[in-house]
Amino acid sequence: MKVLVIGTDLTSNGGIASVVRTFNSVAKSNNVEYSLLKTTNYKHSNFLVNQLLFIKALFKFFSMVRNVDLVHLQGSSHGSFYRKSVFLLLSKAINKPVIWNFHASRFEEFFLNKTGIQKNLIGWLLGKANSIVVLSNILRINLQEHYKIDNVTSLRNPVEPRNLSHSNLLDRHTDLSSLKVLFLGFFLKNKGVLDLLEAAENIADKNIEFLFAGTGELESAIEEATKKPQLTIKNLGWLDSDEKYSAISSSDILVLPSYREGMPIVILEAMSLGVPVISTNIAAIPELIQHDVNGYLLEPGDIDALSEGIRKMKCPVVRKKYSSLSFDKVKNYYPDAVFKDLKEIYEEVIR
């Protein structure tokens, strides 16, 4: 089976690129041959550069699409949606089946708040695809109900397995005296960065070290916080793939207090490394983390609950429980297991 995958620049550290790289790594062993076509370059924020890249991708598309069995669009919302819709219509014009895979962190804002002409246009485009793939069952149900379409299915994001055992996890979570709290992602308000800084001030415990790994518009706020004598805060900056895994595995907990997400790869990565997670009760996150079962969930913006969750994680017994249950659960998200389900979708649309 030959599949043309259209999406983001795979050298990006973003979630969509991570998913496509992972699928690409297991496709061949599952008798699927991927061809990859990028429509944007994350290294260039210049509008003109990316428009030229998009036009170049259109020309390449016509030479690449002839010899494939189907087209797999990887995208999100807003501009990405409309760029991918061009490839959708071109593919359907030459009778190629299309799967449209959405990873949008602003899914509800973009798809579920539309009315009138915009809603009709989006619904018409979604209906043209052979299969719409979203990250969770709740997003699938919401999309089906809002647009009255039935070509929607859910598929979880994959994560690479790590060479760990339960004994490794139990050995890790023993320290009562200190706690390493990691935030990993873009330094943006909607990622809950300011909430985590406020929670750190509420707790004011120098034995709890807050590590921020990433980049973004709130970097100056983090730098200011590093100067406060009552806090232990470090800015690790942007990390490459190996550095990222090292930062996660050497931390006691991962905190992602986001206001908008899809199915965060960083949570899956933490689970695969046996690192307990504190996050918010939004999007697909509750399908990964059950509150007080294998992690801790709160409503976005609830600083008191965030502070309470971090304090609770000082207890090694709690961390061991969350770590062990998450480590078991994440096995369902390993690449071969997820790709098996994806291949079933492929086979369904080309029948």
mmCIF file of C-alpha atoms in Angstrom, residues 75-308:
data_model
loop_
_atom_site.group_PDB
_atom_site.id
_atom_site.type_symbol
_atom_site.label_atom_id
_atom_site.label_comp_id
_atom_site.label_asym_id
_atom_site.label_seq_id
_atom_site.Cartn_x
_atom_site.Cartn_y
_atom_site.Cartn_z
ATOM 1 C CA GLY A 75 -3.077 19.164 9.827
ATOM 2 C CA SER A 76 -4.635 21.330 12.477
ATOM 3 C CA SER A 77 -6.938 24.356 12.287
ATOM 4 C CA HIS A 78 -7.122 27.867 10.831
ATOM 5 C CA GLY A 79 -4.572 28.322 7.998
ATOM 6 C CA SER A 80 -3.563 24.669 8.061
ATOM 7 C CA PHE A 81 -7.178 23.621 7.492
ATOM 8 C CA TYR A 82 -7.586 25.744 4.384
ATOM 9 C CA ARG A 83 -4.171 24.777 2.963
ATOM 10 C CA LYS A 84 -4.959 21.083 3.346
ATOM 11 C CA SER A 85 -8.428 21.601 1.849
ATOM 12 C CA VAL A 86 -6.747 22.484 -1.466
ATOM 13 C CA PHE A 87 -5.026 19.082 -1.490
ATOM 14 C CA LEU A 88 -8.291 17.438 -0.453
ATOM 15 C CA LEU A 89 -10.168 18.849 -3.446
ATOM 16 C CA LEU A 90 -7.328 18.104 -5.869
ATOM 17 C CA SER A 91 -7.115 14.518 -4.620
ATOM 18 C CA LYS A 92 -10.850 13.963 -4.903
ATOM 19 C CA ALA A 93 -10.837 15.442 -8.423
ATOM 20 C CA ILE A 94 -8.599 12.560 -9.529
ATOM 21 C CA ASN A 95 -10.472 9.967 -7.432
ATOM 22 C CA LYS A 96 -7.831 9.431 -4.764
ATOM 23 C CA PRO A 97 -9.202 8.460 -1.324
ATOM 24 C CA VAL A 98 -8.349 10.979 1.416
ATOM 25 C CA ILE A 99 -7.870 10.647 5.168
ATOM 26 C CA TRP A 100 -7.769 13.975 7.007
ATOM 27 C CA ASN A 101 -6.029 13.781 10.381
ATOM 28 C CA PHE A 102 -6.556 16.697 12.821
ATOM 29 C CA HIS A 103 -4.189 17.501 15.702
ATOM 30 C CA ALA A 104 -5.539 20.970 16.492
ATOM 31 C CA SER A 105 -5.028 22.324 20.015
ATOM 32 C CA ARG A 106 -7.643 24.954 19.091
ATOM 33 C CA PHE A 107 -10.044 22.290 17.822
ATOM 34 C CA GLU A 108 -13.158 23.459 19.670
ATOM 35 C CA GLU A 109 -12.475 27.137 18.985
ATOM 36 C CA PHE A 110 -12.102 26.555 15.251
ATOM 37 C CA PHE A 111 -14.474 23.703 14.452
ATOM 38 C CA LEU A 112 -17.243 23.812 17.050
ATOM 39 C CA ASN A 113 -17.953 27.549 17.244
ATOM 40 C CA LYS A 114 -18.696 28.091 13.568
ATOM 41 C CA THR A 115 -22.136 29.104 12.295
ATOM 42 C CA GLY A 116 -23.689 30.173 9.007
ATOM 43 C CA ILE A 117 -21.584 30.254 5.850
ATOM 44 C CA GLN A 118 -18.342 29.290 7.625
ATOM 45 C CA LYS A 119 -19.969 26.259 9.210
ATOM 46 C CA ASN A 120 -21.481 25.209 5.891
ATOM 47 C CA LEU A 121 -18.122 25.542 4.106
ATOM 48 C CA ILE A 122 -16.200 23.586 6.746
ATOM 49 C CA GLY A 123 -18.908 20.917 6.892
ATOM 50 C CA TRP A 124 -18.873 20.572 3.101
ATOM 51 C CA LEU A 125 -15.076 20.165 3.055
ATOM 52 C CA LEU A 126 -15.096 17.652 5.913
ATOM 53 C CA GLY A 127 -17.755 15.660 4.099
ATOM 54 C CA LYS A 128 -15.517 15.374 1.026
ATOM 55 C CA ALA A 129 -12.911 13.326 2.908
ATOM 56 C CA ASN A 130 -13.298 9.564 3.017
ATOM 57 C CA SER A 131 -12.355 9.577 6.683
ATOM 58 C CA ILE A 132 -11.820 12.315 9.263
ATOM 59 C CA VAL A 133 -9.465 11.286 12.078
ATOM 60 C CA VAL A 134 -9.402 13.089 15.441
ATOM 61 C CA LEU A 135 -7.511 12.430 18.658
ATOM 62 C CA SER A 136 -10.256 11.395 21.074
ATOM 63 C CA ASN A 137 -13.763 9.994 21.279
ATOM 64 C CA ILE A 138 -15.200 13.207 22.719
ATOM 65 C CA LEU A 139 -13.820 15.226 19.785
ATOM 66 C CA ARG A 140 -15.249 12.631 17.380
ATOM 67 C CA ILE A 141 -18.719 12.874 18.926
ATOM 68 C CA ASN A 142 -18.653 16.687 19.003
ATOM 69 C CA LEU A 143 -17.577 16.945 15.361
ATOM 70 C CA GLN A 144 -20.196 14.454 14.208
ATOM 71 C CA GLU A 145 -22.979 16.251 16.050
ATOM 72 C CA HIS A 146 -21.981 19.779 15.029
ATOM 73 C CA TYR A 147 -21.605 19.054 11.309
ATOM 74 C CA LYS A 148 -24.027 16.110 10.984
ATOM 75 C CA ILE A 149 -21.368 13.899 9.385
ATOM 76 C CA ASP A 150 -20.597 10.245 10.032
ATOM 77 C CA ASN A 151 -17.156 9.827 8.433
ATOM 78 C CA VAL A 152 -15.285 10.582 11.690
ATOM 79 C CA THR A 153 -13.125 8.199 13.703
ATOM 80 C CA SER A 154 -10.648 8.613 16.544
ATOM 81 C CA LEU A 155 -7.016 7.515 16.614
ATOM 82 C CA ARG A 156 -4.625 8.056 19.475
ATOM 83 C CA ASN A 157 -1.174 9.583 19.014
ATOM 84 C CA PRO A 158 1.795 7.180 19.172
ATOM 85 C CA VAL A 159 4.837 7.341 21.430
ATOM 86 C CA GLU A 160 8.112 5.438 21.201
ATOM 87 C CA PRO A 161 8.654 2.782 23.912
ATOM 88 C CA ARG A 162 11.523 3.189 26.362
ATOM 89 C CA ASN A 163 13.812 0.497 27.724
ATOM 90 C CA LEU A 164 12.407 0.562 31.260
ATOM 91 C CA SER A 165 10.885 -1.906 33.707
ATOM 92 C CA HIS A 166 8.646 -1.510 36.752
ATOM 93 C CA SER A 167 11.661 -2.010 39.023
ATOM 94 C CA ASN A 168 13.368 0.974 37.340
ATOM 95 C CA LEU A 169 10.320 3.104 38.134
ATOM 96 C CA LEU A 170 10.112 2.024 41.772
ATOM 97 C CA ASP A 171 13.802 2.781 42.300
ATOM 98 C CA ARG A 172 13.329 6.312 40.986
ATOM 99 C CA HIS A 173 10.532 7.662 43.198
ATOM 100 C CA THR A 174 12.083 7.455 46.672
ATOM 101 C CA ASP A 175 13.172 11.004 47.577
ATOM 102 C CA LEU A 176 11.079 12.675 50.297
ATOM 103 C CA SER A 177 13.146 15.832 50.657
ATOM 104 C CA SER A 178 13.007 17.361 47.173
ATOM 105 C CA LEU A 179 10.957 17.452 43.986
ATOM 106 C CA LYS A 180 11.869 18.297 40.385
ATOM 107 C CA VAL A 181 8.916 19.774 38.489
ATOM 108 C CA LEU A 182 9.281 20.010 34.700
ATOM 109 C CA PHE A 183 7.321 22.122 32.228
ATOM 110 C CA LEU A 184 8.197 21.299 28.622
ATOM 111 C CA GLY A 185 6.649 23.198 25.724
ATOM 112 C CA PHE A 186 6.167 26.665 24.313
ATOM 113 C CA PHE A 187 6.249 29.494 26.849
ATOM 114 C CA LEU A 188 2.740 30.774 26.120
ATOM 115 C CA LYS A 189 -0.155 31.921 28.268
ATOM 116 C CA ASN A 190 -2.436 29.210 26.864
ATOM 117 C CA LYS A 191 0.100 26.589 27.976
ATOM 118 C CA GLY A 192 -0.453 27.690 31.589
ATOM 119 C CA VAL A 193 3.073 29.031 32.101
ATOM 120 C CA LEU A 194 1.912 32.006 34.185
ATOM 121 C CA ASP A 195 -0.296 29.698 36.260
ATOM 122 C CA LEU A 196 2.671 27.458 37.044
ATOM 123 C CA LEU A 197 4.799 30.445 38.034
ATOM 124 C CA GLU A 198 2.012 31.625 40.353
ATOM 125 C CA ALA A 199 1.691 28.142 41.845
ATOM 126 C CA ALA A 200 5.451 28.123 42.482
ATOM 127 C CA GLU A 201 5.066 31.376 44.436
ATOM 128 C CA ASN A 202 2.124 29.941 46.375
ATOM 129 C CA ILE A 203 4.166 26.915 47.381
ATOM 130 C CA ALA A 204 7.384 28.881 48.037
ATOM 131 C CA ASP A 205 9.416 25.763 48.829
ATOM 132 C CA LYS A 206 13.073 25.950 47.822
ATOM 133 C CA ASN A 207 13.236 22.142 47.889
ATOM 134 C CA ILE A 208 10.836 22.070 44.952
ATOM 135 C CA GLU A 209 12.761 22.897 41.783
ATOM 136 C CA PHE A 210 10.766 24.195 38.809
ATOM 137 C CA LEU A 211 12.384 23.541 35.427
ATOM 138 C CA PHE A 212 11.089 25.265 32.288
ATOM 139 C CA ALA A 213 12.198 23.797 28.954
ATOM 140 C CA GLY A 214 11.126 25.511 25.742
ATOM 141 C CA THR A 215 10.901 28.946 24.191
ATOM 142 C CA GLY A 216 8.290 31.616 23.596
ATOM 143 C CA GLU A 217 6.883 35.017 24.423
ATOM 144 C CA LEU A 218 6.844 34.456 28.215
ATOM 145 C CA GLU A 219 10.552 33.687 28.481
ATOM 146 C CA SER A 220 11.172 37.049 30.176
ATOM 147 C CA ALA A 221 8.594 36.205 32.874
ATOM 148 C CA ILE A 222 10.436 32.955 33.578
ATOM 149 C CA GLU A 223 13.788 34.746 33.678
ATOM 150 C CA GLU A 224 12.377 37.233 36.209
ATOM 151 C CA ALA A 225 11.115 34.365 38.357
ATOM 152 C CA THR A 226 14.592 32.778 38.414
ATOM 153 C CA LYS A 227 15.817 35.850 40.323
ATOM 154 C CA LYS A 228 13.374 35.454 43.235
ATOM 155 C CA PRO A 229 15.321 34.175 46.275
ATOM 156 C CA GLN A 230 12.385 32.239 47.758
ATOM 157 C CA LEU A 231 12.024 30.116 44.597
ATOM 158 C CA THR A 232 14.171 27.546 42.798
ATOM 159 C CA ILE A 233 13.433 28.067 39.098
ATOM 160 C CA LYS A 234 15.610 27.299 36.067
ATOM 161 C CA ASN A 235 15.118 28.066 32.393
ATOM 162 C CA LEU A 236 16.589 25.184 30.379
ATOM 163 C CA GLY A 237 15.793 26.792 27.022
ATOM 164 C CA TRP A 238 14.848 24.855 23.894
ATOM 165 C CA LEU A 239 15.924 21.202 23.989
ATOM 166 C CA ASP A 240 16.643 18.813 21.135
ATOM 167 C CA SER A 241 15.107 15.324 21.135
ATOM 168 C CA ASP A 242 17.779 13.616 23.246
ATOM 169 C CA GLU A 243 17.953 16.520 25.699
ATOM 170 C CA LYS A 244 14.168 16.482 25.999
ATOM 171 C CA TYR A 245 14.050 12.817 26.992
ATOM 172 C CA SER A 246 16.905 13.350 29.423
ATOM 173 C CA ALA A 247 15.055 16.268 31.046
ATOM 174 C CA ILE A 248 11.840 14.254 31.389
ATOM 175 C CA SER A 249 13.508 11.124 32.764
ATOM 176 C CA SER A 250 15.529 13.098 35.330
ATOM 177 C CA SER A 251 12.439 14.955 36.614
ATOM 178 C CA ASP A 252 10.034 13.735 39.285
ATOM 179 C CA ILE A 253 6.872 15.070 37.646
ATOM 180 C CA LEU A 254 5.740 16.752 34.428
ATOM 181 C CA VAL A 255 3.299 19.655 34.686
ATOM 182 C CA LEU A 256 1.291 20.864 31.672
ATOM 183 C CA PRO A 257 -1.478 23.219 32.930
ATOM 184 C CA SER A 258 -2.737 24.087 29.429
ATOM 185 C CA TYR A 259 -5.899 25.878 28.367
ATOM 186 C CA ARG A 260 -5.784 24.337 24.871
ATOM 187 C CA GLU A 261 -4.383 21.000 23.717
ATOM 188 C CA GLY A 262 -5.055 18.027 21.475
ATOM 189 C CA MET A 263 -3.399 14.845 22.734
ATOM 190 C CA PRO A 264 -0.056 16.173 24.006
ATOM 191 C CA ILE A 265 2.922 14.112 22.894
ATOM 192 C CA VAL A 266 4.874 15.336 25.920
ATOM 193 C CA ILE A 267 2.370 13.645 28.261
ATOM 194 C CA LEU A 268 2.745 10.372 26.363
ATOM 195 C CA GLU A 269 6.530 10.757 26.536
ATOM 196 C CA ALA A 270 6.375 11.291 30.299
ATOM 197 C CA MET A 271 4.125 8.236 30.721
ATOM 198 C CA SER A 272 6.525 6.109 28.657
ATOM 199 C CA LEU A 273 9.335 7.155 31.011
ATOM 200 C CA GLY A 274 7.310 6.542 34.169
ATOM 201 C CA VAL A 275 7.122 10.237 35.089
ATOM 202 C CA PRO A 276 3.830 11.239 36.801
ATOM 203 C CA VAL A 277 1.785 13.996 35.161
ATOM 204 C CA ILE A 278 -0.229 16.971 36.380
ATOM 205 C CA SER A 279 -2.380 18.486 33.647
ATOM 206 C CA THR A 280 -5.796 19.923 32.829
ATOM 207 C CA ASN A 281 -9.149 18.287 32.195
ATOM 208 C CA ILE A 282 -9.396 19.283 28.516
ATOM 209 C CA ALA A 283 -9.439 17.739 25.018
ATOM 210 C CA ALA A 284 -7.962 14.211 24.904
ATOM 211 C CA ILE A 285 -5.980 14.533 28.145
ATOM 212 C CA PRO A 286 -8.609 12.712 30.301
ATOM 213 C CA GLU A 287 -8.228 9.717 27.971
ATOM 214 C CA LEU A 288 -4.557 9.578 29.009
ATOM 215 C CA ILE A 289 -4.771 10.655 32.642
ATOM 216 C CA GLN A 290 -7.496 9.724 35.122
ATOM 217 C CA HIS A 291 -7.589 12.055 38.091
ATOM 218 C CA ASP A 292 -6.021 10.506 41.179
ATOM 219 C CA VAL A 293 -5.649 7.155 39.391
ATOM 220 C CA ASN A 294 -2.556 7.566 37.206
ATOM 221 C CA GLY A 295 -2.090 11.330 37.538
ATOM 222 C CA TYR A 296 -3.628 14.588 38.682
ATOM 223 C CA LEU A 297 -6.087 16.717 36.682
ATOM 224 C CA LEU A 298 -7.468 20.198 37.314
ATOM 225 C CA GLU A 299 -9.524 22.802 35.517
ATOM 226 C CA PRO A 300 -7.504 25.342 33.484
ATOM 227 C CA GLY A 301 -6.637 28.386 35.580
ATOM 228 C CA ASP A 302 -7.219 26.734 38.978
ATOM 229 C CA ILE A 303 -4.022 27.858 40.709
ATOM 230 C CA ASP A 304 -5.023 26.431 44.098
ATOM 231 C CA ALA A 305 -5.636 22.963 42.633
ATOM 232 C CA LEU A 306 -2.351 23.178 40.726
ATOM 233 C CA SER A 307 -0.480 24.081 43.919
ATOM 234 C CA GLU A 308 -2.219 21.263 45.794
#
